[in-house]
Coordinates of C-alpha atoms in Angstrom, one line a residue:
X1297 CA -1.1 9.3 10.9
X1298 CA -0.4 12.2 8.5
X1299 CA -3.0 14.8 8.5
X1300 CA -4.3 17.0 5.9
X1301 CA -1.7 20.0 5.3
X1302 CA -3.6 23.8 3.9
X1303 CA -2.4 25.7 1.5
X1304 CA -1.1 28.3 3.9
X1305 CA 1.2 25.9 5.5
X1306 CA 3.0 24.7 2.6
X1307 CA 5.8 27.1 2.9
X1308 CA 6.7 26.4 6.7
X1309 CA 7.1 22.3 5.8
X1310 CA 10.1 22.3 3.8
X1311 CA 13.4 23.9 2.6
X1312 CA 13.6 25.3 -0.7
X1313 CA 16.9 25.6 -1.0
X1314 CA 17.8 21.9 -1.6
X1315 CA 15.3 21.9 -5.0
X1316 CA 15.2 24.7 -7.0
X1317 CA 18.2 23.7 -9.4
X1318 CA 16.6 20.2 -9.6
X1319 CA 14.1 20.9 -12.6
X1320 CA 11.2 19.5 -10.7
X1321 CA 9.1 21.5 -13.1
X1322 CA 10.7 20.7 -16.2
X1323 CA 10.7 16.8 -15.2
X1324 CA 6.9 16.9 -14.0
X1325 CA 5.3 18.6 -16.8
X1326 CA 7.1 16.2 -19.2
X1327 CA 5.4 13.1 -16.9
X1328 CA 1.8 15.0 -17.2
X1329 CA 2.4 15.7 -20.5
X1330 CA 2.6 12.2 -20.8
X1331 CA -0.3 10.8 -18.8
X1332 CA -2.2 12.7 -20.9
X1333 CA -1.0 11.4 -24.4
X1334 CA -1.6 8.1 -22.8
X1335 CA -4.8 9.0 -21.5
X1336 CA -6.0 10.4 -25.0
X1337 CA -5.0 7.2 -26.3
X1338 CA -6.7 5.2 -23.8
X1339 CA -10.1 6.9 -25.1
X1340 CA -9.5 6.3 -28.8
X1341 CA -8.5 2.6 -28.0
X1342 CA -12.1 2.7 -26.1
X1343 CA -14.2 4.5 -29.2
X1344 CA -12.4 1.9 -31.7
X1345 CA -13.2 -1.2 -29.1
X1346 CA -17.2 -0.3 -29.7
X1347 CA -17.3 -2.0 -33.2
X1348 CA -16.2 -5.3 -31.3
X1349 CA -18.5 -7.8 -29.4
X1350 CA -18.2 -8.7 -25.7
X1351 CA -16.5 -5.8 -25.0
X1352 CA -18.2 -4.1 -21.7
X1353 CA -16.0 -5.4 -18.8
X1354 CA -13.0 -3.7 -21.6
X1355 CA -14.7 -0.6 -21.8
X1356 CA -15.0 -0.7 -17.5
X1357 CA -11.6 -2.0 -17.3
X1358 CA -10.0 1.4 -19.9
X1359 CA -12.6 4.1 -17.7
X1360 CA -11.0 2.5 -14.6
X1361 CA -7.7 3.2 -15.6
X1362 CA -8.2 7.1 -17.0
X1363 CA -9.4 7.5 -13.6
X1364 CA -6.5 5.9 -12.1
X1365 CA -4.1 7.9 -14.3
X1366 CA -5.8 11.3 -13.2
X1367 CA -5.0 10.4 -9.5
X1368 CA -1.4 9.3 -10.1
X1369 CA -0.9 12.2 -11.7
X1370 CA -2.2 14.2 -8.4
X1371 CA -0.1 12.3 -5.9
X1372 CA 3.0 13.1 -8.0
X1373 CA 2.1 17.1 -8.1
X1374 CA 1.3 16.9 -4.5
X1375 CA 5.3 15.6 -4.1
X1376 CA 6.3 18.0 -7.0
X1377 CA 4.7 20.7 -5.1
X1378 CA 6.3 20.3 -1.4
X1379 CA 9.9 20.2 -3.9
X1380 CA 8.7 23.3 -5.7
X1381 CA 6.2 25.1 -4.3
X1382 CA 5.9 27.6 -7.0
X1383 CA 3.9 24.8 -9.4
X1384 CA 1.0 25.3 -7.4
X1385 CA 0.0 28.3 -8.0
X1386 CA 1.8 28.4 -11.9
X1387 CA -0.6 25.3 -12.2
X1388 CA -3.8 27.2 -10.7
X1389 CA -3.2 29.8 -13.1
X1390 CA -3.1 27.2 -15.7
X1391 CA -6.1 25.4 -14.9
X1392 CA -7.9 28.8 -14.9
X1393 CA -6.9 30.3 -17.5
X1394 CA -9.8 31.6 -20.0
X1395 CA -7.2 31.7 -23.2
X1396 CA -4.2 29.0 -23.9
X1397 CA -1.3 29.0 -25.7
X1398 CA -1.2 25.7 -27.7
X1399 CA 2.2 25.4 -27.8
X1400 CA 2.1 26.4 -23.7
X1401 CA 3.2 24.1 -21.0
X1402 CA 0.3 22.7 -19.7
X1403 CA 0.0 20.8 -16.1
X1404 CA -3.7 18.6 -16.9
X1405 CA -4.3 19.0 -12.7
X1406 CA -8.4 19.8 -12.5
X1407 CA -9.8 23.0 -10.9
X1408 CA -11.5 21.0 -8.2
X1409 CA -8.0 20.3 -6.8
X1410 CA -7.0 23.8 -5.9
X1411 CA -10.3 24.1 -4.2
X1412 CA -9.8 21.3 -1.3
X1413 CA -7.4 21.0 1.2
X1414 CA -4.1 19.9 0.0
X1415 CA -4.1 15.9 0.1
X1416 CA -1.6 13.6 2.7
X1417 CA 1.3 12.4 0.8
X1418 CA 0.8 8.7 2.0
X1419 CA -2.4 8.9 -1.2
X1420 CA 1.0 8.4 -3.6
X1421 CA 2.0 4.6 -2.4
X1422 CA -2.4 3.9 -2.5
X1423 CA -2.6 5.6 -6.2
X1424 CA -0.1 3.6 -7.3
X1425 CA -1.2 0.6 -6.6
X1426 CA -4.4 1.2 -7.9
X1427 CA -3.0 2.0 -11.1
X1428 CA -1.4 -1.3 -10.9
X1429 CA -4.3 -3.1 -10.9
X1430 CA -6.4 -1.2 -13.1
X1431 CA -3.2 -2.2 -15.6
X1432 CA -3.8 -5.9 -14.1
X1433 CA -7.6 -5.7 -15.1
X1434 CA -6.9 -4.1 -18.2
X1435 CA -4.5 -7.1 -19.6
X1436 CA -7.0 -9.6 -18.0
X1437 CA -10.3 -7.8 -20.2
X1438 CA -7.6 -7.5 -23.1
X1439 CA -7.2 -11.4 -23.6
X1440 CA -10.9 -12.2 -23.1
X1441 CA -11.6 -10.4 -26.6
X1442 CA -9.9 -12.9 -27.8
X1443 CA -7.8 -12.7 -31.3
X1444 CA -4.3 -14.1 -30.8
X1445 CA -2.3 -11.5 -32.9
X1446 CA 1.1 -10.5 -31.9
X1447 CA 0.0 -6.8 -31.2
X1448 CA -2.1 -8.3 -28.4
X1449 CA 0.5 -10.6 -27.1
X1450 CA 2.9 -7.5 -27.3
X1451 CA 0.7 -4.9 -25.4
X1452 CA -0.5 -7.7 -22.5
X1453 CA 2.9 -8.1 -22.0
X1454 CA 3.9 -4.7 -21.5
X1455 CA 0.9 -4.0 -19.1
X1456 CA 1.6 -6.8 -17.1
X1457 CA 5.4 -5.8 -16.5
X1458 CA 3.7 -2.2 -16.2
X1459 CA 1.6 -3.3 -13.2
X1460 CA 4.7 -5.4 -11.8
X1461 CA 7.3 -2.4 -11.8
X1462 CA 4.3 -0.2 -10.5
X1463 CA 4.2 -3.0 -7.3
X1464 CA 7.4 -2.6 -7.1
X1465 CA 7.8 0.9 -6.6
X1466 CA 4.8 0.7 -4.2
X1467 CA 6.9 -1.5 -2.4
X1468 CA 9.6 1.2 -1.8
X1469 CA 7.5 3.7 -0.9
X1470 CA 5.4 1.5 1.9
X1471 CA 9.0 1.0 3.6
X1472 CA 9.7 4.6 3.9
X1473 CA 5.9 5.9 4.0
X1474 CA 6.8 7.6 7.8
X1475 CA 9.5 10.0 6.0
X1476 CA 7.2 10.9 2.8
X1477 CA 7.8 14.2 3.9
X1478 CA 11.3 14.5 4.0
X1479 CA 13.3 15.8 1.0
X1480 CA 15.3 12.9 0.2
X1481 CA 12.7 10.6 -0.1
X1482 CA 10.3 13.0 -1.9
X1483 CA 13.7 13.7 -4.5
X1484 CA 13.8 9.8 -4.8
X1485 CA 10.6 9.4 -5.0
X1486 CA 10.3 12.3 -7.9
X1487 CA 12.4 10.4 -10.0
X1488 CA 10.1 7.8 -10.9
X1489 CA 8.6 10.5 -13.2
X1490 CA 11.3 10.0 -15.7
X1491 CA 10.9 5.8 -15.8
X1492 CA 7.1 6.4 -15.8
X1493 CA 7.6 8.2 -18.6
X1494 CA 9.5 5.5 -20.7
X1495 CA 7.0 3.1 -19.8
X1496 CA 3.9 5.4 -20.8
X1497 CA 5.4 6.3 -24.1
X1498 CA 5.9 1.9 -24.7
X1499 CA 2.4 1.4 -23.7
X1500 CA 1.2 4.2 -25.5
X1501 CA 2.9 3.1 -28.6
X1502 CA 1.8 -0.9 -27.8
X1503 CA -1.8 0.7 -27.9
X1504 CA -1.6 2.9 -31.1
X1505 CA -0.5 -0.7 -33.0
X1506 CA -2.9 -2.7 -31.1
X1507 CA -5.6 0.1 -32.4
X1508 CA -4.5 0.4 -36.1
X1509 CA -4.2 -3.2 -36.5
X1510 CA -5.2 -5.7 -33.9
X1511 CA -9.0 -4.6 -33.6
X1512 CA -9.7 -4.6 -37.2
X1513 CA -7.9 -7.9 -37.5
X1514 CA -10.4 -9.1 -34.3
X1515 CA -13.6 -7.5 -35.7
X1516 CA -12.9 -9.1 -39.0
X1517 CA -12.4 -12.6 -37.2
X1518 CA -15.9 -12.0 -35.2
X1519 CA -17.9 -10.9 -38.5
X1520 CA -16.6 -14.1 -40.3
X1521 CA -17.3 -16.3 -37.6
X1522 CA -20.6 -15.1 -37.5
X1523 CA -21.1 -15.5 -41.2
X1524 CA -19.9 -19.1 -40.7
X1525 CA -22.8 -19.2 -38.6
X1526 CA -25.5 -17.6 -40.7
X1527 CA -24.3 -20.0 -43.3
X1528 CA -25.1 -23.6 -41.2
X1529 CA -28.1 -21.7 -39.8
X1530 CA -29.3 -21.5 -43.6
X1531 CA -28.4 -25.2 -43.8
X1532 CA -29.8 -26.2 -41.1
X1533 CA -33.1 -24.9 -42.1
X1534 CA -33.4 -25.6 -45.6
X1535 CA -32.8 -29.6 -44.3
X1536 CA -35.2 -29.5 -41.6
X1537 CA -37.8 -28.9 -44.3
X1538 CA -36.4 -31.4 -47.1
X1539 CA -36.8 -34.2 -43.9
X1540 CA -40.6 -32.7 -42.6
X1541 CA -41.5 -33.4 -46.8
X1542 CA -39.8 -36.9 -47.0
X1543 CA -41.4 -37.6 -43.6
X1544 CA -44.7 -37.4 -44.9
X1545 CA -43.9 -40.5 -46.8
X1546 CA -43.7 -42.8 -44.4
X1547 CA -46.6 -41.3 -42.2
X1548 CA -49.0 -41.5 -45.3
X1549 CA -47.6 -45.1 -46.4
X1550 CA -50.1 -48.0 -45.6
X1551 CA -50.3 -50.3 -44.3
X1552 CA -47.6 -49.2 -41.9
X1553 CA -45.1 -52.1 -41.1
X1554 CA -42.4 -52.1 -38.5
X1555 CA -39.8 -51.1 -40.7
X1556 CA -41.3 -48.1 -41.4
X1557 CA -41.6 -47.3 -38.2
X1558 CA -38.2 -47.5 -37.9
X1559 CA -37.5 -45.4 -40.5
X1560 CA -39.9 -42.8 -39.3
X1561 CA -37.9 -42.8 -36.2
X1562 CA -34.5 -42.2 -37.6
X1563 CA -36.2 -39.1 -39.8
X1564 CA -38.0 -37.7 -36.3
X1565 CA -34.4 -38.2 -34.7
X1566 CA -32.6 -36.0 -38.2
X1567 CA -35.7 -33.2 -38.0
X1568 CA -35.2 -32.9 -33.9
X1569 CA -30.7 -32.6 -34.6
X1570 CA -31.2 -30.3 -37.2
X1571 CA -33.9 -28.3 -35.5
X1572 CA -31.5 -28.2 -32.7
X1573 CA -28.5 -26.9 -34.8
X1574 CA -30.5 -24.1 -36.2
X1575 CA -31.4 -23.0 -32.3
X1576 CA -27.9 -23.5 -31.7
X1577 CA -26.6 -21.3 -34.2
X1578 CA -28.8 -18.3 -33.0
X1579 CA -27.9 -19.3 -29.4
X1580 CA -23.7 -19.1 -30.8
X1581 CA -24.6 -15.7 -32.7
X1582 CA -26.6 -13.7 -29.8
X1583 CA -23.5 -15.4 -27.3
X1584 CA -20.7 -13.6 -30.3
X1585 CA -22.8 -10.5 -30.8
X1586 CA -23.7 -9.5 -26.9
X1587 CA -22.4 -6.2 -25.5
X1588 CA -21.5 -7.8 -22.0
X1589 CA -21.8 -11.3 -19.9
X1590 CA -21.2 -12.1 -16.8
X1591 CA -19.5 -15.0 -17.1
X1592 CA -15.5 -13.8 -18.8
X1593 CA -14.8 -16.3 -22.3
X1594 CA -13.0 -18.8 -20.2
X1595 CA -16.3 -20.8 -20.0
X1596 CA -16.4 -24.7 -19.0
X1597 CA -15.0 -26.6 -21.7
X1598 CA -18.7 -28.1 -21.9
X1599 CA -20.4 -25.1 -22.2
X1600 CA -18.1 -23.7 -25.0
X1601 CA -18.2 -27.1 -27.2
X1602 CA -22.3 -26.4 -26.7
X1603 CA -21.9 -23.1 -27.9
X1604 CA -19.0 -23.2 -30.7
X1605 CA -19.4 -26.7 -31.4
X1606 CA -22.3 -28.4 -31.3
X1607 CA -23.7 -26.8 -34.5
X1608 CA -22.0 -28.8 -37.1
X1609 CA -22.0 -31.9 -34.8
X1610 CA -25.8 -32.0 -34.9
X1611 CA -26.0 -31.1 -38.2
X1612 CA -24.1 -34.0 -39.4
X1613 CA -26.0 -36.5 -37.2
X1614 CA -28.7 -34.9 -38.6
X1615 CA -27.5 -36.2 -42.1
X1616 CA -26.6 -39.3 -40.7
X1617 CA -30.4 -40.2 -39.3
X1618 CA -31.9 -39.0 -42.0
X1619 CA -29.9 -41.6 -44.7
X1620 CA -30.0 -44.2 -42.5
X1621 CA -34.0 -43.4 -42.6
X1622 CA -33.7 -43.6 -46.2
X1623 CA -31.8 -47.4 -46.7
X1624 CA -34.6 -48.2 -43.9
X1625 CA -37.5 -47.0 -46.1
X1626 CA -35.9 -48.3 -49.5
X1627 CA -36.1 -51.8 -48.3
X1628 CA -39.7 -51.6 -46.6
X1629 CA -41.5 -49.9 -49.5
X1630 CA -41.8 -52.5 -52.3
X1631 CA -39.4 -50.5 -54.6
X1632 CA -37.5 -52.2 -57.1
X1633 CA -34.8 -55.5 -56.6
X1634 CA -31.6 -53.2 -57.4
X1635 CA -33.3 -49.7 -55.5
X1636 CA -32.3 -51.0 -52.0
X1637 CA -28.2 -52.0 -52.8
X1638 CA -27.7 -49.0 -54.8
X1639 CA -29.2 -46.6 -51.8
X1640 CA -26.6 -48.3 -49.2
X1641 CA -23.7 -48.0 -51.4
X1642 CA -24.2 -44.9 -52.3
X1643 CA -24.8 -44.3 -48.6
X1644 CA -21.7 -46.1 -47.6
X1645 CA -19.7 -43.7 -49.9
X1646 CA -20.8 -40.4 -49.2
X1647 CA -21.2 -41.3 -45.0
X1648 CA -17.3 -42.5 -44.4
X1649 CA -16.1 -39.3 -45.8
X1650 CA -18.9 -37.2 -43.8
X1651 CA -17.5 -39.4 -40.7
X1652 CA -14.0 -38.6 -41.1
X1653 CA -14.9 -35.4 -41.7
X1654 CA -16.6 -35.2 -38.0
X1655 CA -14.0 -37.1 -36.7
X1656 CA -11.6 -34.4 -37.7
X1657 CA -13.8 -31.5 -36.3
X1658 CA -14.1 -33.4 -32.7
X1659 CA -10.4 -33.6 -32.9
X1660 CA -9.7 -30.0 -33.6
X1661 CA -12.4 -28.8 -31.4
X1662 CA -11.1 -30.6 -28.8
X1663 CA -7.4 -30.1 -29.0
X1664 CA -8.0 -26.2 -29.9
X1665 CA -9.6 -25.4 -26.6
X1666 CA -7.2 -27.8 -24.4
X1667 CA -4.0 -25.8 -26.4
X1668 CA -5.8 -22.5 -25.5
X1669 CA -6.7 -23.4 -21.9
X1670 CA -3.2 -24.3 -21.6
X1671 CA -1.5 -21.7 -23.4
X1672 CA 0.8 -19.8 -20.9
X1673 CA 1.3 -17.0 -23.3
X1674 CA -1.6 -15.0 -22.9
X1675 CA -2.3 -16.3 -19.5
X1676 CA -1.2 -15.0 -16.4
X1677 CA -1.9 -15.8 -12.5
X1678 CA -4.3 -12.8 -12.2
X1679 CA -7.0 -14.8 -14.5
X1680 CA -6.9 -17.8 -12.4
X1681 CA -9.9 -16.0 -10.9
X1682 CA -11.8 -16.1 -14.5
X1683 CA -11.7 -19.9 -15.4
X1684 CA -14.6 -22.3 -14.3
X1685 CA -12.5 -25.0 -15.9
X1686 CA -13.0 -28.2 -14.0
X1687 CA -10.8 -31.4 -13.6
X1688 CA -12.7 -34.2 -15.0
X1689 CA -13.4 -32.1 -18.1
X1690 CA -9.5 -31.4 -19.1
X1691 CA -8.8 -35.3 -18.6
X1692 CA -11.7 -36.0 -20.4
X1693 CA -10.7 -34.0 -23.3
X1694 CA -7.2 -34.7 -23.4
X1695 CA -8.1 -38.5 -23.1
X1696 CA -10.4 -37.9 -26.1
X1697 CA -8.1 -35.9 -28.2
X1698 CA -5.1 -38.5 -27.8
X1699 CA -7.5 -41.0 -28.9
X1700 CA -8.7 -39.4 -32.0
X1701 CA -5.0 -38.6 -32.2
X1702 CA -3.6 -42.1 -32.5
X1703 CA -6.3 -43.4 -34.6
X1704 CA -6.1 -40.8 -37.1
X1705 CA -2.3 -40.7 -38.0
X1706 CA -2.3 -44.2 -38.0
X1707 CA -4.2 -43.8 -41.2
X1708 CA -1.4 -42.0 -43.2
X1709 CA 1.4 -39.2 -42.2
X1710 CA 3.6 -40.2 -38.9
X1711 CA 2.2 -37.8 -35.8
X1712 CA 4.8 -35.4 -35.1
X1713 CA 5.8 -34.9 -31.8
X1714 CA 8.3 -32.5 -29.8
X1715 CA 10.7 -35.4 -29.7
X1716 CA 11.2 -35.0 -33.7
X1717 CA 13.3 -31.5 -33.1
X1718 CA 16.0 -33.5 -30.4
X1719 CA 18.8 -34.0 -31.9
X1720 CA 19.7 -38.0 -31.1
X1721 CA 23.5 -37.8 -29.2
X1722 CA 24.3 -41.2 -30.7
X1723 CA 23.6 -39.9 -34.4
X1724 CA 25.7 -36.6 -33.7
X1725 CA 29.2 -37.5 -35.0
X1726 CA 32.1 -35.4 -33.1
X1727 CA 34.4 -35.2 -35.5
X1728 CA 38.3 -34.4 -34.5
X1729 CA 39.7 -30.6 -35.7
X1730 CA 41.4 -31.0 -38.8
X1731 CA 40.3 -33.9 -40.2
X1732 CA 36.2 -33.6 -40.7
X1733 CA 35.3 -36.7 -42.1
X1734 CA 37.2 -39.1 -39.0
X1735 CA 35.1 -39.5 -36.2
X1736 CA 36.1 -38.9 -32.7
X1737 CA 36.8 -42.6 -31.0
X1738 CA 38.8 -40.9 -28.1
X1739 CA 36.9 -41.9 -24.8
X1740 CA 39.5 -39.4 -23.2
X1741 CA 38.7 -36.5 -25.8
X1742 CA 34.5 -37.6 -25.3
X1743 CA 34.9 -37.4 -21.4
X1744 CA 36.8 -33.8 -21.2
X1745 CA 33.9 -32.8 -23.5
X1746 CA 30.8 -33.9 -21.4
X1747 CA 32.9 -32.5 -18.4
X1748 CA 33.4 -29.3 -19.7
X1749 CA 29.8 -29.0 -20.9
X1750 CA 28.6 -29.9 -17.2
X1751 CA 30.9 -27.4 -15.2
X1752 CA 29.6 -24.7 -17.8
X1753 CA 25.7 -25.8 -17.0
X1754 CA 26.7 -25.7 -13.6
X1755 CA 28.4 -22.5 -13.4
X1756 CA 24.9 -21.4 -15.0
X1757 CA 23.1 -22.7 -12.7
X1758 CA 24.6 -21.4 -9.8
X1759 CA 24.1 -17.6 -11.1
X1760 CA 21.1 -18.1 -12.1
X1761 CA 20.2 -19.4 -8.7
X1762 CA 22.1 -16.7 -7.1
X1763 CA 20.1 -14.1 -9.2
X1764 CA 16.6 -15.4 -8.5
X1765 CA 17.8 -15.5 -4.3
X1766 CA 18.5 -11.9 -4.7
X1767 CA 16.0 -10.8 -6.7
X1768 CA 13.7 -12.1 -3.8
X1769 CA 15.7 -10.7 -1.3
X1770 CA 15.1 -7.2 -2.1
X1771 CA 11.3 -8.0 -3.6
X1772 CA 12.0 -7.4 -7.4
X1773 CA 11.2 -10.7 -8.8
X1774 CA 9.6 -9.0 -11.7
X1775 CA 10.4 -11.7 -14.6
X1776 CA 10.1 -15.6 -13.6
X1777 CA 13.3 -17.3 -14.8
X1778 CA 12.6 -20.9 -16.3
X1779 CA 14.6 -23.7 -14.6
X1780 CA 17.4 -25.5 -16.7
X1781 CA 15.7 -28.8 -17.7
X1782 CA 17.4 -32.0 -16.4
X1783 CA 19.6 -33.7 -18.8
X1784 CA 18.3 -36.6 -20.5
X1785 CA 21.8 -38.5 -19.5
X1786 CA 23.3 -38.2 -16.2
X1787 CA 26.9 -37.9 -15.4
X1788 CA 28.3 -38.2 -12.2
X1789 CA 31.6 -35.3 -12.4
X1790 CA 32.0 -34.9 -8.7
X1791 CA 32.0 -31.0 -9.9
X1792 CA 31.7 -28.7 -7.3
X1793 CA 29.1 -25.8 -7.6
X1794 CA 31.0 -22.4 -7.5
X1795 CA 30.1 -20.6 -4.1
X1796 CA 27.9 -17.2 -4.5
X1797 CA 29.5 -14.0 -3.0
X1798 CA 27.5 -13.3 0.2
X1799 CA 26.9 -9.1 0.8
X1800 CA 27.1 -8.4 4.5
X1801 CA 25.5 -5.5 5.3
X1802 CA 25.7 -3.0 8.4
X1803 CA 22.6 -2.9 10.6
X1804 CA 23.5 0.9 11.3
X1805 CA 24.2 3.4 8.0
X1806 CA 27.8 4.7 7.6
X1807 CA 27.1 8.0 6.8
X1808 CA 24.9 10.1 5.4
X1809 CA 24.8 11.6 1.6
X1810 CA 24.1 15.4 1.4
X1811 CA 21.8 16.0 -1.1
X1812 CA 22.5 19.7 -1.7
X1813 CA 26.2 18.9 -1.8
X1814 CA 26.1 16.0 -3.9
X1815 CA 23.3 16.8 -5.9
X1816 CA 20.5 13.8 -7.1
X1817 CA 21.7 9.6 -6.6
X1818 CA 21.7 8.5 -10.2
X1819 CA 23.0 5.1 -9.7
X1820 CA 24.4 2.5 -7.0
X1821 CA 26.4 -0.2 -6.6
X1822 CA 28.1 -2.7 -3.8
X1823 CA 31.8 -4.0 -4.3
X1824 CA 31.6 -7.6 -4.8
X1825 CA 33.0 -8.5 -1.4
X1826 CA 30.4 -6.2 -0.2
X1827 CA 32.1 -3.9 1.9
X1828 CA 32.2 -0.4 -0.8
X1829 CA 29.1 1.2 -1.9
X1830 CA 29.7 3.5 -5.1
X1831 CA 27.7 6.4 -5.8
X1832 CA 26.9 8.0 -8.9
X1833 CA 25.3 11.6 -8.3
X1834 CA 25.1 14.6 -10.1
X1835 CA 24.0 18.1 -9.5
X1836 CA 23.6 21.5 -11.2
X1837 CA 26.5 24.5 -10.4
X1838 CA 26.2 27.8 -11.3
X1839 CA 29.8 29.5 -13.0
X1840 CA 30.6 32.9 -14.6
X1841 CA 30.3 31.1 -18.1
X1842 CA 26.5 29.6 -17.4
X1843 CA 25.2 26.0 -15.7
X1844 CA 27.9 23.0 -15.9
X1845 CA 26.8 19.8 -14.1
X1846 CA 29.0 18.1 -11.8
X1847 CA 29.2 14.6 -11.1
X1848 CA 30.6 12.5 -8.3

């Protein structure tokens, strides 16, 4: 276990002379220089995220992460520090400082840390991580706003490649975390400043677009859906009073017969739906409009239908009960001969296009939330953790939504399906060089063709497979690579796969690279037979005619 080092100590731990032509400084206040641009960001991303609702797990998730940034930032000082001890006190000074120069270089370490012991350098590999998830939790929070614009898609995509490269680099350091006091590891590890730094300025510039443009364009989609609301709230209403007045007709009718009754019925059944839509619309608005929940948007697929559905659905059976109520009552009041069959056609006309119409809406409600559930897009493993989606409810709705499916686009237009953008191999003509319009008849010429094509696929294959085995071997598996699909027509070629080159490595190591003779690694590579390592490193000489770098 690595104990606590004080201040006093720090310049009987390492040897200076390896790291002062290194430009620890210039390299570490460029990364803090950059944490903070990022974390500035971070805070106007979190004022502009207040005008949206369902937005306090986000504003957790963005506090979460300044934190996380501020302790990175101290683990890589405390490395920067044992390289170049002078930055602790040229940052002391800077952090006390009563008067600054703007344009001055500025390290953003707080007073608090100059006032403790110096920390133990195995807090880098546990900041790190942290600041992986908090990039994790921040991409999860990010998609349960909703609003599927491409800024979003672009800036959860570059946090969660963010928090995978971060695991990764965790990863190194874990292995090594018994010689985080050494130089060489402390130079190596120093160097993931300058790839942080590319990776802040992305996210930072992911964010700034995601600001300007995706949160209006996700506030505006909330305050129209809530509008949408208000308005079949206001409907709702004003129709639950037209059927309480027509429902005094048939209470005050006598003598009451059994028809009426039956139409009373049906006009109790349209003032309870439409009573029930108007609750359900103020149930949908203070669900939209709500700070926080504790529940995440991936609701069960029941539960959101309740909430974003079922307001239309009841308003339109609603309308339903309360014409049938009025055929019922036009036959069983004594009105005139012609009154009755001119209230069911008219009836019949204006209720198949209100059914279709409902038909439609279960159809897209249905097929909208299985495509979202399903979407891999904006999805990741992390927010497996988030759904309550059960089984029987995604084969319910599929079942339902290939039903409406079928019977709707058997009305009119043919339903589309993925199989409409596969090109047909019998319909392709392969047509012979030289003479375009003469079809290719050759079995011969066909056979060398579809042989060819499968070596090729084959010869793909086989690096691709080699590049997902090594990628797992050394524990970068950062992007998944998709499997080739199967061909739709097999061919037997008797092909053989092409063998991979197999790296054999020595238990012991060779020899040892000097850093102050060589300078810092920039860059590796094996031979491919595996038995030559080429090293690319470069240091800093001092001449009669200034600094020249030298590289070997």
């Amino acid at each position: 276990m690595e104990e606590k080092q004080p201040i006093s100590e720090l310049s009987r731990s390492f040897d200076y002379s390896q790291t002062h032509d290194d430009g620890i400084k210039e390299s570490f206040l460029k990364f803090s220089a950059k944490m903070n641009e990022l974390d500035k960001q971070l805070g106007r991303f979190s004022n502009d995220c207040l005008q949206l609702g369902r937005v306090a797990g986000l504003l957790s998730a963005i506090k979460i992460t300044r934190e996380m940034l501020g302790r990175t930032r101290e683990a890589f000082f405390r490395n920067a520090i044992a390289l170049h001890p002078e930055l602790f006190e040229l940052a002391r000074q800077d952090c006390t400082a009563k008067s600054r120069d703007p344009n001055g270089q500025r390290y953003f370490i707080p007073p608090e840390y100059f006032h403790d012991r110096l920390p133990p350098f195995r807090i880098l590999p546990i900041a790190l991580e942290e600041l992986a998830q908090s990039f994790n939790r921040l991409h999860v929070r990010i998609d349960q706003i909703g609003g599927f614009t491409h800024e979003a898609l672009s800036l959860k995509s570059l946090l969660l490649s963010l928090g995978c490269d971060l695991m990764y680099r965790v990863s190194y350091i874990r292995v090594h975390s018994d010689r985080l006091n050494t130089p060489s590891i402390q130079h190596y590890v120093h160097q993931f400043t300058d790839l942080l730094v590319t990776d802040f300025e992305k996210v930072q510039a992911a964010f700034e677009e995601f600001t300007a443009i995706g949160i209006p364009a996700i506030s505006h989609e909330q305050q129209r859906s809530s509008q949408n609301l208000a308005s079949i709230l206001t409907a709702a209403t004003f129709f639950s009073s037209v059927t309480a007045t027509t429902l005094q007709m048939s209470v005050g009718t006598n003598p009451p017969s059994g028809t009426l009754h039956v139409a009373s019925m049906l006009w109790f059944a349209s003032l309870v739906f439409s009573v029930g839509a108007a609750l359900n619309c103020l149930l949908a608005m203070a669900w939209k409009e709500a700070r926080s929940y504790p529940w995440g948007t991936l609701l069960p697929l029941w539960v959101i239908m309740l909430i974003n559905g079922s307001q239309l659905l009841f308003l339109g059976a609603s309308i339903v009960m309360f014409s049938a109520g009025l055929v019922v009552y036009a036959y069983s009041s004594g009105q005139a001969l012609y009154t009755p069959y001119v209230t069911v056609a008219v009836t019949a006309a204006t209720s198949f296009g209100l059914i279709v119409i409902l038909i439609w809406m279960i159809y897209m409600i249905c097929v909208s939330l299985v495509l979202r559930q399903q979407a891999g897009v904006t999805k990741s493993s992390r927010e497996s953790i988030y759904s309550g989606v059960s089984g029987a409810s995604s084969i319910l709705s599929n079942r339902i939504s290939g039903t409406l499916s079928n019977i709707l686009f058997s009305f009119g237009r043919r339903r589309y399906t993925d199989k409409d953008d596969i090109e047909k191999v019998e319909e392709r003509g392969i047509t012979v060089e030289g003479s375009p319009t003469r079809e290719e008849t050759s079995p011969r010429r066909l056979k060398a063709k579809l042989r060819e094509t499968v070596k090729n696929a084959s010869t793909m294959g086989t690096a691709v497979s080699a590049f997902i085995s090594a990628g797992h071997r050394y524990g970068r598996n950062i992007w998944k690579v998709p499997t080739a699909p199967k061909n739709r027509f097999h061919i037997d070629t008797n092909i053989p796969s092409i063998p991979t080159t197999q790296l054999n490595l020595p238990l012991q190591p060779v020899m040892t690279i000097e850093l102050a003779r060589y300078g810092t690694v920039h860059d590796i590579a094996y031979s491919e037979d595996g038995r030559w390592l080429a090293v690319l490193a470069q240091r800093r000489v001092h001449t009669s005619h200034g600094q020249r770098y030298m590289t070997r």
